[in-house]
Tab-separated table of C-alpha atoms and ligand atoms in Angstrom:
chain	number	residue	atom	x	y	z
A	1	MET	CA	-23.972	-47.328	280.031
A	2	THR	CA	-21.199	-47.394	277.458
A	3	PRO	CA	-20.299	-50.957	276.450
A	4	PRO	CA	-16.742	-52.240	277.000
A	5	LEU	CA	-14.363	-51.013	274.316
A	6	ASP	CA	-13.457	-54.507	273.201
A	7	ASP	CA	-17.109	-55.157	272.349
A	8	ILE	CA	-17.172	-52.117	270.076
A	9	ASP	CA	-13.858	-53.210	268.533
A	10	ARG	CA	-15.321	-56.636	267.778
A	11	LEU	CA	-18.538	-55.186	266.434
A	12	MET	CA	-16.615	-52.779	264.183
A	13	ALA	CA	-14.424	-55.601	262.869
A	14	VAL	CA	-17.560	-57.478	261.688
A	15	MET	CA	-18.981	-54.221	260.308
A	16	ALA	CA	-15.843	-53.657	258.202
A	17	ALA	CA	-15.898	-57.217	256.850
A	18	ALA	CA	-19.635	-57.609	256.306
A	19	PHE	CA	-20.984	-54.548	254.505
A	20	ASP	CA	-20.252	-53.973	250.846
A	21	PRO	CA	-18.966	-50.394	250.468
A	22	ALA	CA	-21.056	-50.081	247.305
A	23	TYR	CA	-24.175	-49.733	249.432
A	24	GLY	CA	-22.800	-47.326	252.031
A	25	GLU	CA	-24.648	-49.135	254.818
A	26	ALA	CA	-21.844	-49.501	257.345
A	27	TRP	CA	-21.825	-47.138	260.313
A	28	THR	CA	-18.775	-45.365	261.658
A	29	ARG	CA	-17.501	-46.203	265.118
A	30	ARG	CA	-18.669	-42.809	266.260
A	31	GLN	CA	-22.234	-43.514	265.092
A	32	VAL	CA	-22.239	-46.829	266.974
A	33	GLU	CA	-20.827	-45.288	270.142
A	34	ASP	CA	-23.318	-42.437	270.025
A	35	ALA	CA	-26.240	-44.846	269.547
A	36	LEU	CA	-25.173	-46.992	272.472
A	37	VAL	CA	-24.606	-44.065	274.795
A	38	ILE	CA	-28.221	-42.887	274.439
A	39	GLY	CA	-29.499	-45.974	276.248
A	40	ASN	CA	-32.346	-47.123	274.012
A	41	CYS	CA	-30.056	-49.065	271.647
A	42	HIS	CA	-28.866	-52.603	272.276
A	43	TYR	CA	-26.389	-54.918	270.645
A	44	ILE	CA	-25.822	-58.646	270.391
A	45	LEU	CA	-22.447	-60.155	269.594
A	46	VAL	CA	-21.957	-63.822	268.686
A	47	ASP	CA	-18.875	-65.861	267.969
A	48	ALA	CA	-18.626	-68.575	265.338
A	49	THR	CA	-20.673	-70.948	267.526
A	50	GLY	CA	-23.482	-68.498	268.198
A	51	ALA	CA	-22.383	-67.925	271.803
A	52	ALA	CA	-21.259	-64.615	273.319
A	53	PRO	CA	-17.593	-64.218	272.357
A	54	ALA	CA	-14.992	-64.855	275.049
A	55	PRO	CA	-12.863	-61.772	275.834
A	56	ASP	CA	-10.017	-62.773	273.476
A	57	THR	CA	-12.240	-64.141	270.685
A	58	PRO	CA	-13.381	-62.142	267.664
A	59	ALA	CA	-17.095	-61.802	266.909
A	60	ALA	CA	-18.607	-63.510	263.918
A	61	GLY	CA	-21.808	-61.464	263.892
A	62	PHE	CA	-23.686	-58.662	265.566
A	63	SER	CA	-26.981	-56.872	265.671
A	64	LEU	CA	-27.771	-53.350	266.780
A	65	SER	CA	-31.357	-52.446	267.575
A	66	ARG	CA	-33.361	-49.589	269.046
A	67	THR	CA	-36.170	-50.016	271.521
A	68	GLY	CA	-39.338	-47.989	271.017
A	69	PHE	CA	-42.819	-48.283	272.433
A	70	GLU	CA	-43.760	-51.968	272.054
A	71	GLU	CA	-41.408	-52.169	269.049
A	72	GLU	CA	-37.781	-52.996	268.492
A	73	GLU	CA	-36.148	-51.749	265.300
A	74	LEU	CA	-33.228	-53.638	263.871
A	75	LEU	CA	-30.751	-50.981	262.784
A	76	LEU	CA	-27.763	-53.118	261.790
A	77	PHE	CA	-27.428	-56.830	261.299
A	78	ALA	CA	-24.359	-58.619	259.969
A	79	VAL	CA	-22.340	-61.815	259.879
A	80	ALA	CA	-18.746	-61.760	258.643
A	81	PRO	CA	-18.524	-63.454	255.228
A	82	GLN	CA	-16.533	-66.475	256.405
A	83	TYR	CA	-19.205	-67.367	258.972
A	84	ARG	CA	-22.276	-67.027	256.755
A	85	GLY	CA	-24.676	-69.816	255.844
A	86	ARG	CA	-24.388	-71.689	259.109
A	87	GLY	CA	-27.401	-70.241	260.898
A	88	LEU	CA	-25.811	-67.400	262.846
A	89	GLY	CA	-28.185	-64.857	261.317
A	90	LYS	CA	-31.154	-67.013	262.328
A	91	THR	CA	-29.690	-67.455	265.825
A	92	MET	CA	-29.239	-63.722	266.260
A	93	LEU	CA	-32.802	-62.974	265.163
A	94	ALA	CA	-34.093	-65.454	267.777
A	95	MET	CA	-31.864	-63.833	270.427
A	96	LEU	CA	-33.044	-60.393	269.399
A	97	ALA	CA	-36.711	-61.460	269.584
A	98	ALA	CA	-36.183	-62.860	273.090
A	99	ASP	CA	-34.308	-59.779	274.285
A	100	ALA	CA	-36.813	-57.394	272.689
A	101	ARG	CA	-39.745	-59.267	274.241
A	102	GLY	CA	-37.995	-58.906	277.604
A	103	ARG	CA	-37.944	-55.149	276.993
A	104	GLY	CA	-41.687	-55.148	276.270
A	105	ALA	CA	-41.655	-55.243	272.480
A	106	ARG	CA	-44.482	-56.873	270.596
A	107	ARG	CA	-42.977	-56.603	267.158
A	108	LEU	CA	-39.699	-56.239	265.357
A	109	LEU	CA	-39.151	-53.749	262.546
A	110	LEU	CA	-36.411	-53.364	259.980
A	111	GLU	CA	-35.736	-51.538	256.786
A	112	MET	CA	-34.001	-53.267	253.927
A	113	ARG	CA	-32.629	-52.251	250.541
A	114	ARG	CA	-34.689	-53.911	247.838
A	115	GLY	CA	-32.799	-56.892	246.428
A	116	ASN	CA	-30.834	-57.695	249.594
A	117	GLY	CA	-30.614	-61.489	249.821
A	118	ALA	CA	-31.218	-61.160	253.564
A	119	GLU	CA	-34.932	-60.947	252.687
A	120	ALA	CA	-35.037	-64.759	252.517
A	121	LEU	CA	-33.839	-64.942	256.123
A	122	TYR	CA	-36.260	-62.277	257.279
A	123	ARG	CA	-39.235	-63.927	255.621
A	124	GLN	CA	-38.252	-67.307	257.058
A	125	PHE	CA	-38.345	-65.664	260.460
A	126	GLY	CA	-41.858	-64.301	259.878
A	127	PHE	CA	-41.160	-60.772	258.681
A	128	THR	CA	-43.603	-59.399	256.114
A	129	PRO	CA	-43.386	-56.135	254.157
A	130	ILE	CA	-45.396	-53.237	255.601
A	131	GLY	CA	-44.041	-50.229	253.764
A	132	LEU	CA	-42.041	-48.927	250.859
A	133	ARG	CA	-39.867	-45.817	250.438
A	134	PRO	CA	-39.237	-45.513	246.723
A	135	ASN	CA	-35.632	-44.647	245.768
A	136	TYR	CA	-34.736	-44.153	249.403
A	137	TYR	CA	-31.148	-45.370	249.340
A	138	ARG	CA	-28.454	-43.788	247.239
A	139	MET	CA	-25.784	-46.267	246.133
A	140	HIS	CA	-22.126	-45.447	245.867
A	141	ASP	CA	-22.499	-45.170	242.078
A	142	GLY	CA	-25.301	-42.625	242.465
A	143	SER	CA	-28.167	-44.993	241.575
A	144	ARG	CA	-31.213	-45.238	243.780
A	145	VAL	CA	-32.832	-48.288	245.377
A	146	ASP	CA	-36.138	-48.648	247.262
A	147	ALA	CA	-36.257	-49.227	250.990
A	148	ILE	CA	-38.725	-51.877	252.159
A	149	THR	CA	-39.911	-51.886	255.760
A	150	PHE	CA	-40.626	-55.296	257.277
A	151	ALA	CA	-42.323	-56.225	260.550
A	152	ALA	CA	-42.587	-59.433	262.531
A	153	THR	CA	-44.849	-60.092	265.494
A	154	ILE	CA	-42.983	-61.527	268.441
A	155	ASP	CA	-45.760	-62.886	270.597
A	156	PRO	CA	-44.746	-66.003	272.533
A	157	ALA	CA	-46.314	-68.333	269.962
A	158	ASN	CA	-43.888	-67.108	267.328
A	159	ASP	CA	-40.699	-68.496	268.913
B	1	COA	C1	-27.846	-61.161	256.182
B	1	COA	C2	-26.784	-61.942	256.931
B	1	COA	C3	-26.611	-61.346	258.327
B	1	COA	C4	-27.232	-63.426	257.029
B	1	COA	O1	-26.318	-64.142	257.875
B	1	COA	P1	-26.168	-65.723	257.851
B	1	COA	O2	-25.514	-66.102	259.142
B	1	COA	O3	-25.495	-66.143	256.607
B	1	COA	O4	-27.668	-66.211	257.832
B	1	COA	P2	-28.177	-67.722	258.169
B	1	COA	O5	-27.067	-68.669	257.898
B	1	COA	O6	-28.765	-67.694	259.529
B	1	COA	O7	-29.297	-67.901	257.093
B	1	COA	C5	-30.540	-68.395	257.403
B	1	COA	C6	-31.310	-68.682	256.145
B	1	COA	O8	-31.481	-67.485	255.373
B	1	COA	C7	-30.870	-67.606	254.091
B	1	COA	N1	-30.087	-66.431	253.775
B	1	COA	C8	-29.410	-65.654	254.658
B	1	COA	N2	-28.764	-64.668	254.046
B	1	COA	C9	-29.048	-64.801	252.697
B	1	COA	C10	-28.662	-64.095	251.554
B	1	COA	N3	-27.895	-62.992	251.607
B	1	COA	N4	-29.144	-64.541	250.355
B	1	COA	C11	-29.935	-65.645	250.297
B	1	COA	N5	-30.333	-66.385	251.372
B	1	COA	C12	-29.892	-65.954	252.549
B	1	COA	C13	-29.917	-68.785	254.242
B	1	COA	O9	-29.690	-69.410	253.003
B	1	COA	C14	-30.586	-69.657	255.240
B	1	COA	O10	-31.575	-70.445	254.587
B	1	COA	P3	-31.808	-71.987	255.005
B	1	COA	O11	-32.169	-71.959	256.464
B	1	COA	O12	-32.928	-72.423	254.088
B	1	COA	O13	-30.496	-72.658	254.757
B	1	COA	C15	-25.397	-61.900	256.149
B	1	COA	O14	-25.623	-62.367	254.853
B	1	COA	C16	-24.784	-60.509	256.081
B	1	COA	O15	-24.071	-60.109	257.000
B	1	COA	N6	-25.025	-59.786	254.973
B	1	COA	C17	-24.377	-58.467	254.760
B	1	COA	C18	-24.968	-57.409	255.679
B	1	COA	C19	-26.447	-57.226	255.421
B	1	COA	O16	-26.876	-57.071	254.282
B	1	COA	N7	-27.232	-57.170	256.509
B	1	COA	C20	-28.665	-57.017	256.443
B	1	COA	C21	-29.026	-55.579	256.294
B	1	COA	S1	-30.806	-55.383	256.115
């Protein structure tokens, strides 16, 4: 089912604010809509308090993930700059783990550009590196950066 338009508007507003254009990581609205229409992708939106945003309230953060067999892959994860450092990222990872477990996942996966400070958050949550794609990402300036794949087990004891 296609999500309500205002949810996509709010998600895209965070996307525009959160991703540095130098890395080319932000998705277009069309990419997000296409992912959500397929049915195996899920999103979380939070406001500045970590709750689901009320209809007339902007989002402070979002995640977009894809469900696979016993795995949930985090595709996009962002908090708008003015709301960072107050635990919203941590809150969304916990929400994602609970949702993913409800969908039958036993682990979370994500791929990260080497050097992204978000690694500290992921490691805190229990993610560990499981793979490397050398020079996988091409930066806006043409340089290349490795992609690191991380996984976290989400058995009940991990919450
Ligand atoms: C990654 C991101 C979502 C983190 O959001 P956040 O709400 O600031 O994260 P939290 O406040 O929950 O941080 C939790 C912990 O992780 C640490 N952390 C989070 N992001 C960090 C960063 N970029 N650099 C260093 N530490 C970071 C925090 O310091 C905090 O540590 P503490 O508990 O010891 O205080 C946010 O920085 C962001 O949107 N970045 C741009 C988009 C991006 O790179 N997304 C990830 C793609 S893989």
